[in-house]
PDB file of C-alpha atoms in Angstrom:
ATOM      1  CA  MET F  21      -4.349  14.020  -4.592  1.00  0.00           C
ATOM      2  CA  GLN F  22      -3.878  12.400  -7.989  1.00  0.00           C
ATOM      3  CA  ARG F  23      -4.198  14.658 -11.056  1.00  0.00           C
ATOM      4  CA  ASP F  24      -5.409  11.929 -13.404  1.00  0.00           C
ATOM      5  CA  LEU F  25      -8.077  14.128 -15.005  1.00  0.00           C
ATOM      6  CA  GLU F  26      -5.713  16.826 -16.240  1.00  0.00           C
ATOM      7  CA  GLY F  27      -6.764  18.104 -19.655  1.00  0.00           C
ATOM      8  CA  THR F  28     -10.401  17.000 -19.379  1.00  0.00           C
ATOM      9  CA  ARG F  29     -13.572  19.085 -19.400  1.00  0.00           C
ATOM     10  CA  MET F  30     -16.513  18.184 -17.159  1.00  0.00           C
ATOM     11  CA  VAL F  31     -19.993  19.767 -17.321  1.00  0.00           C
ATOM     12  CA  ILE F  32     -22.175  19.325 -14.232  1.00  0.00           C
ATOM     13  CA  THR F  33     -25.743  20.567 -13.836  1.00  0.00           C
ATOM     14  CA  GLY F  34     -26.894  21.981 -10.521  1.00  0.00           C
ATOM     15  CA  ALA F  35     -23.437  21.881  -8.935  1.00  0.00           C
ATOM     16  CA  ASN F  36     -23.908  25.009  -6.844  1.00  0.00           C
ATOM     17  CA  THR F  37     -25.155  22.886  -3.923  1.00  0.00           C
ATOM     18  CA  GLY F  38     -25.498  19.343  -2.594  1.00  0.00           C
ATOM     19  CA  ILE F  39     -23.818  16.348  -4.162  1.00  0.00           C
ATOM     20  CA  GLY F  40     -23.244  18.290  -7.387  1.00  0.00           C
ATOM     21  CA  ARG F  41     -21.082  20.787  -5.508  1.00  0.00           C
ATOM     22  CA  VAL F  42     -19.007  18.003  -3.954  1.00  0.00           C
ATOM     23  CA  THR F  43     -18.695  16.278  -7.328  1.00  0.00           C
ATOM     24  CA  ALA F  44     -17.473  19.470  -9.019  1.00  0.00           C
ATOM     25  CA  ILE F  45     -14.903  20.229  -6.309  1.00  0.00           C
ATOM     26  CA  GLU F  46     -13.514  16.695  -6.246  1.00  0.00           C
ATOM     27  CA  LEU F  47     -13.225  16.444 -10.045  1.00  0.00           C
ATOM     28  CA  ALA F  48     -11.465  19.817 -10.140  1.00  0.00           C
ATOM     29  CA  LYS F  49      -8.993  18.633  -7.497  1.00  0.00           C
ATOM     30  CA  ARG F  50      -8.093  15.801  -9.847  1.00  0.00           C
ATOM     31  CA  GLY F  51      -7.281  18.249 -12.631  1.00  0.00           C
ATOM     32  CA  ALA F  52     -10.520  18.516 -14.592  1.00  0.00           C
ATOM     33  CA  ALA F  53     -11.760  21.862 -15.858  1.00  0.00           C
ATOM     34  CA  VAL F  54     -15.322  22.080 -14.554  1.00  0.00           C
ATOM     35  CA  THR F  55     -18.277  23.944 -16.036  1.00  0.00           C
ATOM     36  CA  ILE F  56     -21.180  24.366 -13.637  1.00  0.00           C
ATOM     37  CA  ALA F  57     -24.535  24.771 -15.368  1.00  0.00           C
ATOM     38  CA  SER F  58     -27.086  26.134 -12.924  1.00  0.00           C
ATOM     39  CA  ARG F  59     -29.788  28.733 -12.412  1.00  0.00           C
ATOM     40  CA  SER F  60     -27.882  31.343 -10.405  1.00  0.00           C
ATOM     41  CA  GLU F  61     -24.371  32.652 -11.004  1.00  0.00           C
ATOM     42  CA  GLU F  62     -24.481  34.344  -7.603  1.00  0.00           C
ATOM     43  CA  LYS F  63     -25.159  31.046  -5.825  1.00  0.00           C
ATOM     44  CA  THR F  64     -22.586  29.234  -7.957  1.00  0.00           C
ATOM     45  CA  ARG F  65     -19.806  31.779  -7.387  1.00  0.00           C
ATOM     46  CA  PRO F  66     -18.743  30.379  -3.960  1.00  0.00           C
ATOM     47  CA  VAL F  67     -18.151  26.948  -5.536  1.00  0.00           C
ATOM     48  CA  ILE F  68     -16.114  28.433  -8.379  1.00  0.00           C
ATOM     49  CA  ASP F  69     -14.108  30.528  -5.916  1.00  0.00           C
ATOM     50  CA  GLU F  70     -13.372  27.483  -3.765  1.00  0.00           C
ATOM     51  CA  ILE F  71     -12.141  25.569  -6.803  1.00  0.00           C
ATOM     52  CA  THR F  72      -9.959  28.425  -8.092  1.00  0.00           C
ATOM     53  CA  ARG F  73      -8.438  29.093  -4.651  1.00  0.00           C
ATOM     54  CA  ALA F  74      -7.311  25.473  -4.628  1.00  0.00           C
ATOM     55  CA  GLY F  75      -5.653  25.920  -8.034  1.00  0.00           C
ATOM     56  CA  GLY F  76      -8.437  24.376 -10.085  1.00  0.00           C
ATOM     57  CA  ARG F  77     -10.414  25.662 -13.067  1.00  0.00           C
ATOM     58  CA  ALA F  78     -14.147  26.286 -13.077  1.00  0.00           C
ATOM     59  CA  ASP F  79     -16.691  28.473 -14.817  1.00  0.00           C
ATOM     60  CA  PHE F  80     -20.435  29.084 -14.942  1.00  0.00           C
ATOM     61  CA  VAL F  81     -23.088  28.829 -17.638  1.00  0.00           C
ATOM     62  CA  ALA F  82     -26.733  29.701 -17.046  1.00  0.00           C
ATOM     63  CA  LEU F  83     -29.244  26.837 -17.095  1.00  0.00           C
ATOM     64  CA  GLU F  84     -32.897  26.751 -16.056  1.00  0.00           C
ATOM     65  CA  LEU F  85     -34.049  23.178 -16.644  1.00  0.00           C
ATOM     66  CA  ALA F  86     -37.704  24.149 -16.211  1.00  0.00           C
ATOM     67  CA  ASP F  87     -37.496  26.214 -19.400  1.00  0.00           C
ATOM     68  CA  LEU F  88     -36.457  24.452 -22.608  1.00  0.00           C
ATOM     69  CA  ALA F  89     -35.502  27.808 -24.130  1.00  0.00           C
ATOM     70  CA  SER F  90     -32.904  28.236 -21.373  1.00  0.00           C
ATOM     71  CA  VAL F  91     -31.688  24.670 -21.895  1.00  0.00           C
ATOM     72  CA  ARG F  92     -31.236  25.344 -25.602  1.00  0.00           C
ATOM     73  CA  ARG F  93     -29.319  28.580 -24.881  1.00  0.00           C
ATOM     74  CA  CYS F  94     -27.057  26.728 -22.468  1.00  0.00           C
ATOM     75  CA  ALA F  95     -26.290  24.094 -25.108  1.00  0.00           C
ATOM     76  CA  GLU F  96     -25.628  26.813 -27.688  1.00  0.00           C
ATOM     77  CA  VAL F  97     -23.154  28.532 -25.342  1.00  0.00           C
ATOM     78  CA  LEU F  98     -21.279  25.287 -24.756  1.00  0.00           C
ATOM     79  CA  ARG F  99     -21.285  24.359 -28.448  1.00  0.00           C
ATOM     80  CA  GLY F 100     -20.080  27.877 -29.256  1.00  0.00           C
ATOM     81  CA  ARG F 101     -16.958  27.281 -27.193  1.00  0.00           C
ATOM     82  CA  ASP F 102     -16.140  24.416 -29.579  1.00  0.00           C
ATOM     83  CA  GLU F 103     -14.487  22.488 -26.750  1.00  0.00           C
ATOM     84  CA  PRO F 104     -14.903  18.713 -26.355  1.00  0.00           C
ATOM     85  CA  ILE F 105     -16.717  17.519 -23.216  1.00  0.00           C
ATOM     86  CA  ASP F 106     -15.263  14.427 -21.561  1.00  0.00           C
ATOM     87  CA  VAL F 107     -17.981  13.955 -18.942  1.00  0.00           C
ATOM     88  CA  LEU F 108     -21.508  15.347 -18.616  1.00  0.00           C
ATOM     89  CA  VAL F 109     -23.110  14.840 -15.197  1.00  0.00           C
ATOM     90  CA  ASP F 110     -26.900  15.289 -15.282  1.00  0.00           C
ATOM     91  CA  ASN F 111     -27.047  16.020 -11.569  1.00  0.00           C
ATOM     92  CA  ALA F 112     -29.605  18.789 -10.996  1.00  0.00           C
ATOM     93  CA  GLY F 113     -33.035  17.841  -9.761  1.00  0.00           C
ATOM     94  CA  LEU F 114     -35.936  18.667  -7.529  1.00  0.00           C
ATOM     95  CA  ALA F 115     -38.514  16.832  -5.456  1.00  0.00           C
ATOM     96  CA  GLY F 116     -41.710  17.835  -3.747  1.00  0.00           C
ATOM     97  CA  GLN F 117     -42.253  20.995  -5.750  1.00  0.00           C
ATOM     98  CA  ARG F 118     -45.583  21.319  -7.532  1.00  0.00           C
ATOM     99  CA  GLY F 119     -46.353  23.075 -10.788  1.00  0.00           C
ATOM    100  CA  LEU F 120     -45.580  23.244 -14.492  1.00  0.00           C
ATOM    101  CA  THR F 121     -42.515  24.051 -16.559  1.00  0.00           C
ATOM    102  CA  ALA F 122     -42.450  27.007 -18.941  1.00  0.00           C
ATOM    103  CA  GLN F 123     -43.603  24.696 -21.748  1.00  0.00           C
ATOM    104  CA  GLY F 124     -46.411  23.091 -19.721  1.00  0.00           C
ATOM    105  CA  PHE F 125     -44.884  19.825 -18.483  1.00  0.00           C
ATOM    106  CA  GLU F 126     -45.267  18.496 -14.951  1.00  0.00           C
ATOM    107  CA  LEU F 127     -42.512  20.346 -13.117  1.00  0.00           C
ATOM    108  CA  THR F 128     -40.500  17.479 -11.620  1.00  0.00           C
ATOM    109  CA  PHE F 129     -40.576  15.486 -14.857  1.00  0.00           C
ATOM    110  CA  GLY F 130     -39.635  18.567 -16.857  1.00  0.00           C
ATOM    111  CA  VAL F 131     -36.633  19.409 -14.691  1.00  0.00           C
ATOM    112  CA  ASN F 132     -35.379  15.941 -13.815  1.00  0.00           C
ATOM    113  CA  HIS F 133     -35.844  14.333 -17.229  1.00  0.00           C
ATOM    114  CA  LEU F 134     -36.953  16.466 -20.165  1.00  0.00           C
ATOM    115  CA  GLY F 135     -34.568  19.389 -19.609  1.00  0.00           C
ATOM    116  CA  HIS F 136     -31.666  16.973 -19.252  1.00  0.00           C
ATOM    117  CA  PHE F 137     -32.831  15.021 -22.313  1.00  0.00           C
ATOM    118  CA  LEU F 138     -32.585  18.164 -24.449  1.00  0.00           C
ATOM    119  CA  LEU F 139     -29.260  19.264 -22.966  1.00  0.00           C
ATOM    120  CA  THR F 140     -27.650  15.845 -23.294  1.00  0.00           C
ATOM    121  CA  THR F 141     -28.732  15.147 -26.859  1.00  0.00           C
ATOM    122  CA  ALA F 142     -27.687  18.673 -27.902  1.00  0.00           C
ATOM    123  CA  LEU F 143     -24.195  18.150 -26.451  1.00  0.00           C
ATOM    124  CA  LEU F 144     -23.592  14.696 -27.935  1.00  0.00           C
ATOM    125  CA  PRO F 145     -21.331  16.016 -30.729  1.00  0.00           C
ATOM    126  CA  LEU F 146     -18.968  17.547 -28.147  1.00  0.00           C
ATOM    127  CA  LEU F 147     -18.936  14.324 -26.131  1.00  0.00           C
ATOM    128  CA  GLU F 148     -18.196  12.293 -29.251  1.00  0.00           C
ATOM    129  CA  ARG F 149     -15.309  14.620 -30.099  1.00  0.00           C
ATOM    130  CA  ALA F 150     -13.792  14.152 -26.642  1.00  0.00           C
ATOM    131  CA  SER F 151     -13.714  10.410 -27.199  1.00  0.00           C
ATOM    132  CA  GLU F 152     -11.466  10.868 -30.213  1.00  0.00           C
ATOM    133  CA  ARG F 153      -8.601  11.992 -27.977  1.00  0.00           C
ATOM    134  CA  ARG F 154      -9.152   9.912 -24.819  1.00  0.00           C
ATOM    135  CA  ALA F 155     -11.126   6.982 -23.457  1.00  0.00           C
ATOM    136  CA  PRO F 156     -14.878   7.010 -24.126  1.00  0.00           C
ATOM    137  CA  ALA F 157     -16.680  10.117 -22.907  1.00  0.00           C
ATOM    138  CA  ARG F 158     -19.258   9.584 -20.195  1.00  0.00           C
ATOM    139  CA  ILE F 159     -22.818  10.714 -19.517  1.00  0.00           C
ATOM    140  CA  VAL F 160     -23.699  10.273 -15.858  1.00  0.00           C
ATOM    141  CA  VAL F 161     -27.397  10.520 -14.961  1.00  0.00           C
ATOM    142  CA  VAL F 162     -28.203  10.911 -11.268  1.00  0.00           C
ATOM    143  CA  SER F 163     -31.357   8.898 -10.627  1.00  0.00           C
ATOM    144  CA  SER F 164     -32.641   7.494  -7.336  1.00  0.00           C
ATOM    145  CA  VAL F 165     -33.660   4.322  -5.569  1.00  0.00           C
ATOM    146  CA  GLY F 166     -37.088   5.980  -5.732  1.00  0.00           C
ATOM    147  CA  HIS F 167     -37.402   4.680  -9.288  1.00  0.00           C
ATOM    148  CA  TYR F 168     -38.180   1.226  -7.832  1.00  0.00           C
ATOM    149  CA  ARG F 169     -41.437   2.663  -6.439  1.00  0.00           C
ATOM    150  CA  ALA F 170     -42.551   4.266  -9.687  1.00  0.00           C
ATOM    151  CA  LYS F 171     -45.768   3.056 -11.264  1.00  0.00           C
ATOM    152  CA  PRO F 172     -46.242   2.608 -15.030  1.00  0.00           C
ATOM    153  CA  ILE F 173     -45.903   6.005 -16.681  1.00  0.00           C
ATOM    154  CA  ASP F 174     -49.108   7.975 -17.139  1.00  0.00           C
ATOM    155  CA  TRP F 175     -48.129   9.937 -20.252  1.00  0.00           C
ATOM    156  CA  ASP F 176     -51.073  12.331 -19.972  1.00  0.00           C
ATOM    157  CA  ALA F 177     -50.089  13.236 -16.395  1.00  0.00           C
ATOM    158  CA  LEU F 178     -46.734  14.503 -17.656  1.00  0.00           C
ATOM    159  CA  ARG F 179     -48.609  17.322 -19.425  1.00  0.00           C
ATOM    160  CA  ARG F 180     -50.541  18.397 -16.336  1.00  0.00           C
ATOM    161  CA  THR F 181     -49.585  20.157 -13.119  1.00  0.00           C
ATOM    162  CA  THR F 182     -48.354  18.049 -10.204  1.00  0.00           C
ATOM    163  CA  ALA F 183     -51.299  16.057  -8.878  1.00  0.00           C
ATOM    164  CA  THR F 184     -50.124  14.908  -5.440  1.00  0.00           C
ATOM    165  CA  THR F 185     -49.552  16.972  -2.298  1.00  0.00           C
ATOM    166  CA  THR F 186     -45.993  15.765  -1.627  1.00  0.00           C
ATOM    167  CA  GLY F 187     -44.910  15.438  -5.271  1.00  0.00           C
ATOM    168  CA  LEU F 188     -43.096  12.208  -4.388  1.00  0.00           C
ATOM    169  CA  PRO F 189     -44.946   9.947  -6.881  1.00  0.00           C
ATOM    170  CA  GLU F 190     -44.004  12.439  -9.616  1.00  0.00           C
ATOM    171  CA  TYR F 191     -40.416  12.382  -8.368  1.00  0.00           C
ATOM    172  CA  GLN F 192     -40.362   8.579  -8.562  1.00  0.00           C
ATOM    173  CA  THR F 193     -41.633   8.715 -12.146  1.00  0.00           C
ATOM    174  CA  SER F 194     -38.947  11.231 -13.104  1.00  0.00           C
ATOM    175  CA  LYS F 195     -36.239   9.022 -11.586  1.00  0.00           C
ATOM    176  CA  LEU F 196     -37.562   6.039 -13.538  1.00  0.00           C
ATOM    177  CA  CYS F 197     -37.267   8.189 -16.644  1.00  0.00           C
ATOM    178  CA  ASN F 198     -33.628   8.916 -15.761  1.00  0.00           C
ATOM    179  CA  VAL F 199     -32.736   5.218 -15.814  1.00  0.00           C
ATOM    180  CA  LEU F 200     -34.759   4.562 -18.967  1.00  0.00           C
ATOM    181  CA  PHE F 201     -33.024   7.484 -20.687  1.00  0.00           C
ATOM    182  CA  ALA F 202     -29.532   6.280 -19.781  1.00  0.00           C
ATOM    183  CA  LYS F 203     -30.334   2.780 -21.004  1.00  0.00           C
ATOM    184  CA  GLU F 204     -31.914   3.874 -24.285  1.00  0.00           C
ATOM    185  CA  LEU F 205     -29.095   6.321 -24.957  1.00  0.00           C
ATOM    186  CA  ALA F 206     -26.597   3.499 -24.448  1.00  0.00           C
ATOM    187  CA  ARG F 207     -28.535   1.298 -26.858  1.00  0.00           C
ATOM    188  CA  ARG F 208     -28.527   4.021 -29.501  1.00  0.00           C
ATOM    189  CA  LEU F 209     -24.848   4.869 -29.064  1.00  0.00           C
ATOM    190  CA  GLY F 210     -23.681   1.266 -28.868  1.00  0.00           C
ATOM    191  CA  GLU F 211     -20.332   0.248 -27.400  1.00  0.00           C
ATOM    192  CA  GLY F 212     -18.555   3.129 -29.089  1.00  0.00           C
ATOM    193  CA  ARG F 213     -17.285   6.532 -28.110  1.00  0.00           C
ATOM    194  CA  VAL F 214     -19.765   7.655 -25.432  1.00  0.00           C
ATOM    195  CA  HIS F 215     -20.837   5.563 -22.436  1.00  0.00           C
ATOM    196  CA  THR F 216     -23.818   6.169 -20.147  1.00  0.00           C
ATOM    197  CA  TYR F 217     -24.374   5.532 -16.446  1.00  0.00           C
ATOM    198  CA  ALA F 218     -27.408   5.898 -14.176  1.00  0.00           C
ATOM    199  CA  LEU F 219     -26.994   5.884 -10.422  1.00  0.00           C
ATOM    200  CA  HIS F 220     -28.554   6.144  -7.001  1.00  0.00           C
ATOM    201  CA  PRO F 221     -26.428   8.480  -4.850  1.00  0.00           C
ATOM    202  CA  GLY F 222     -27.899   7.219  -1.586  1.00  0.00           C
ATOM    203  CA  VAL F 223     -30.690   8.889   0.316  1.00  0.00           C
ATOM    204  CA  ILE F 224     -29.074  12.275   0.779  1.00  0.00           C
ATOM    205  CA  ALA F 225     -30.032  15.233   2.966  1.00  0.00           C
ATOM    206  CA  SER F 226     -29.610  17.736   0.136  1.00  0.00           C
ATOM    207  CA  ASP F 227     -31.465  20.716  -1.284  1.00  0.00           C
ATOM    208  CA  VAL F 228     -33.369  18.450  -3.681  1.00  0.00           C
ATOM    209  CA  TRP F 229     -35.919  18.029  -0.863  1.00  0.00           C
ATOM    210  CA  ARG F 230     -36.258  21.755  -0.159  1.00  0.00           C
ATOM    211  CA  SER F 231     -39.818  21.948  -1.466  1.00  0.00           C
ATOM    212  CA  VAL F 232     -41.208  18.953   0.411  1.00  0.00           C
ATOM    213  CA  PRO F 233     -43.690  20.491   2.843  1.00  0.00           C
ATOM    214  CA  TRP F 234     -43.110  20.748   6.590  1.00  0.00           C
ATOM    215  CA  PRO F 235     -43.230  18.651   8.750  1.00  0.00           C
ATOM    216  CA  ILE F 236     -42.525  15.875   6.234  1.00  0.00           C
ATOM    217  CA  ARG F 237     -39.126  17.246   5.159  1.00  0.00           C
ATOM    218  CA  PRO F 238     -37.334  17.223   8.560  1.00  0.00           C
ATOM    219  CA  ILE F 239     -38.623  13.713   9.243  1.00  0.00           C
ATOM    220  CA  MET F 240     -37.399  12.517   5.832  1.00  0.00           C
ATOM    221  CA  THR F 241     -33.928  14.046   6.066  1.00  0.00           C
ATOM    222  CA  ARG F 242     -33.127  13.204   9.689  1.00  0.00           C
ATOM    223  CA  PHE F 243     -31.395   9.909   8.950  1.00  0.00           C
ATOM    224  CA  MET F 244     -30.137  10.616   5.435  1.00  0.00           C
ATOM    225  CA  ARG F 245     -26.488  10.487   4.359  1.00  0.00           C
ATOM    226  CA  SER F 246     -24.270  13.542   3.891  1.00  0.00           C
ATOM    227  CA  THR F 247     -23.653  15.155   0.506  1.00  0.00           C
ATOM    228  CA  ASP F 248     -19.991  14.087   0.678  1.00  0.00           C
ATOM    229  CA  GLU F 249     -21.093  10.456   0.940  1.00  0.00           C
ATOM    230  CA  GLY F 250     -23.699  11.001  -1.746  1.00  0.00           C
ATOM    231  CA  ALA F 251     -21.154  12.170  -4.298  1.00  0.00           C
ATOM    232  CA  GLU F 252     -19.133   8.949  -4.121  1.00  0.00           C
ATOM    233  CA  THR F 253     -21.108   7.053  -6.763  1.00  0.00           C
ATOM    234  CA  SER F 254     -21.309  10.098  -9.057  1.00  0.00           C
ATOM    235  CA  LEU F 255     -17.516  10.370  -8.897  1.00  0.00           C
ATOM    236  CA  TYR F 256     -17.158   6.642  -9.469  1.00  0.00           C
ATOM    237  CA  CYS F 257     -19.276   6.731 -12.613  1.00  0.00           C
ATOM    238  CA  ALA F 258     -17.662   9.947 -13.871  1.00  0.00           C
ATOM    239  CA  ALA F 259     -14.026   8.984 -13.462  1.00  0.00           C
ATOM    240  CA  SER F 260     -13.333   5.480 -12.193  1.00  0.00           C
ATOM    241  CA  PRO F 261     -11.329   3.274 -14.586  1.00  0.00           C
ATOM    242  CA  GLU F 262     -13.200   0.274 -13.166  1.00  0.00           C
ATOM    243  CA  CYS F 263     -16.369   1.118 -15.088  1.00  0.00           C
ATOM    244  CA  ALA F 264     -14.771   2.774 -18.124  1.00  0.00           C
ATOM    245  CA  SER F 265     -15.846  -0.028 -20.449  1.00  0.00           C
ATOM    246  CA  HIS F 266     -19.406  -0.198 -19.081  1.00  0.00           C
ATOM    247  CA  THR F 267     -22.426   1.485 -20.613  1.00  0.00           C
ATOM    248  CA  GLY F 268     -26.163   1.575 -19.930  1.00  0.00           C
ATOM    249  CA  ARG F 269     -25.842   0.221 -16.413  1.00  0.00           C
ATOM    250  CA  TYR F 270     -27.250   1.298 -13.041  1.00  0.00           C
ATOM    251  CA  TYR F 271     -25.092   1.821  -9.933  1.00  0.00           C
ATOM    252  CA  ASP F 272     -25.625   2.084  -6.199  1.00  0.00           C
ATOM    253  CA  ALA F 273     -22.841   2.523  -3.601  1.00  0.00           C
ATOM    254  CA  CYS F 274     -20.220   2.342  -6.391  1.00  0.00           C
ATOM    255  CA  ARG F 275     -21.444  -1.087  -7.479  1.00  0.00           C
ATOM    256  CA  GLU F 276     -23.545  -2.208 -10.390  1.00  0.00           C
ATOM    257  CA  LYS F 277     -27.107  -3.062  -9.364  1.00  0.00           C
ATOM    258  CA  GLU F 278     -30.159  -4.375 -11.162  1.00  0.00           C
ATOM    259  CA  PRO F 279     -32.707  -1.571 -11.676  1.00  0.00           C
ATOM    260  CA  SER F 280     -36.449  -2.031 -11.466  1.00  0.00           C
ATOM    261  CA  LYS F 281     -38.455  -4.190 -13.860  1.00  0.00           C
ATOM    262  CA  LEU F 282     -39.946  -1.068 -15.464  1.00  0.00           C
ATOM    263  CA  ALA F 283     -36.491   0.452 -15.893  1.00  0.00           C
ATOM    264  CA  ASN F 284     -35.404  -2.709 -17.714  1.00  0.00           C
ATOM    265  CA  ASP F 285     -38.268  -2.519 -20.220  1.00  0.00           C
ATOM    266  CA  PRO F 286     -36.721  -1.636 -23.617  1.00  0.00           C
ATOM    267  CA  ALA F 287     -40.118  -0.886 -25.173  1.00  0.00           C
ATOM    268  CA  LEU F 288     -40.860   1.641 -22.424  1.00  0.00           C
ATOM    269  CA  ALA F 289     -37.425   3.209 -22.869  1.00  0.00           C
ATOM    270  CA  ARG F 290     -38.006   3.568 -26.612  1.00  0.00           C
ATOM    271  CA  GLU F 291     -41.417   5.126 -26.043  1.00  0.00           C
ATOM    272  CA  LEU F 292     -40.022   7.622 -23.533  1.00  0.00           C
ATOM    273  CA  TRP F 293     -37.316   8.567 -26.009  1.00  0.00           C
ATOM    274  CA  SER F 294     -39.786   8.944 -28.866  1.00  0.00           C
ATOM    275  CA  ARG F 295     -42.135  11.119 -26.829  1.00  0.00           C
ATOM    276  CA  SER F 296     -39.289  13.230 -25.395  1.00  0.00           C
ATOM    277  CA  GLU F 297     -37.881  13.770 -28.863  1.00  0.00           C
ATOM    278  CA  ALA F 298     -41.289  14.824 -30.182  1.00  0.00           C
ATOM    279  CA  TRP F 299     -41.863  17.192 -27.266  1.00  0.00           C
ATOM    280  CA  ILE F 300     -38.574  19.040 -27.710  1.00  0.00           C
ATOM    281  CA  ALA F 301     -39.079  19.122 -31.476  1.00  0.00           C
ATOM    282  CA  ASP F 302     -42.532  20.623 -30.944  1.00  0.00           C
ATOM    283  CA  PHE F 303     -40.977  23.287 -28.730  1.00  0.00           C
ATOM    284  CA  ALA F 304     -38.371  24.067 -31.412  1.00  0.00           C
ATOM    285  CA  ILE F 305     -41.100  24.547 -34.035  1.00  0.00           C
ATOM    286  CA  ARG F 306     -42.954  26.952 -31.778  1.00  0.00           C
TER     287      ARG F 306
END
């Protein structure tokens, strides 16, 4: 196994299970020091132990993406370490779960987009610092092919509880927001020190579907790919030299792919950014 990532620091959200777990283990094998940001230290401990037994380095920081106060504390902990971050993988997500976040946003949108928006923008100074010593730092946003099915964003619906029984339309909207965020962030950062990537990991039988009601869930996951296969594109975007000079692009099966028409709308991306920025600023004032 090549150790080409020696001396780098990777932060991965939700890496206690699924494709995030595989991504963390594989990056650690290549020499990266990995920080896993997730809800439960107890559930994350087996991943950290597996990495350390293999001679790698990993640690835990608490993160509840459904609560912006927790997201802010997580960012403060990481900034307090004063250590550059070479790669941030916005991996954590949920689907099929209904409800509201602590600040009153539709739950799937709040976890999959808004929590990651706050975390990522708060950590930008550490990512920019990493780029001063190595190749451009990377922000990898795990989206989904589901974004192609998303309808135009109903902004009012993002401030109400999940409306549908399955939560899948809300999931599709959140995944559209992931691609829009990566593209707008790339536009704002330019071709400089931090590059962004959005990706579809494949249709994966992972814990992201744990809240989809029975009997829909077993039917959905029966023919899905494994988490090992699902991590391939995350690893490609996080560490492959082939895409090191790219930014603001969308990937599927380790290849660049054209995202949906909505995801390619720069005006929509700017509006999502503006609203997200206002929402987290409003939370900070409160």
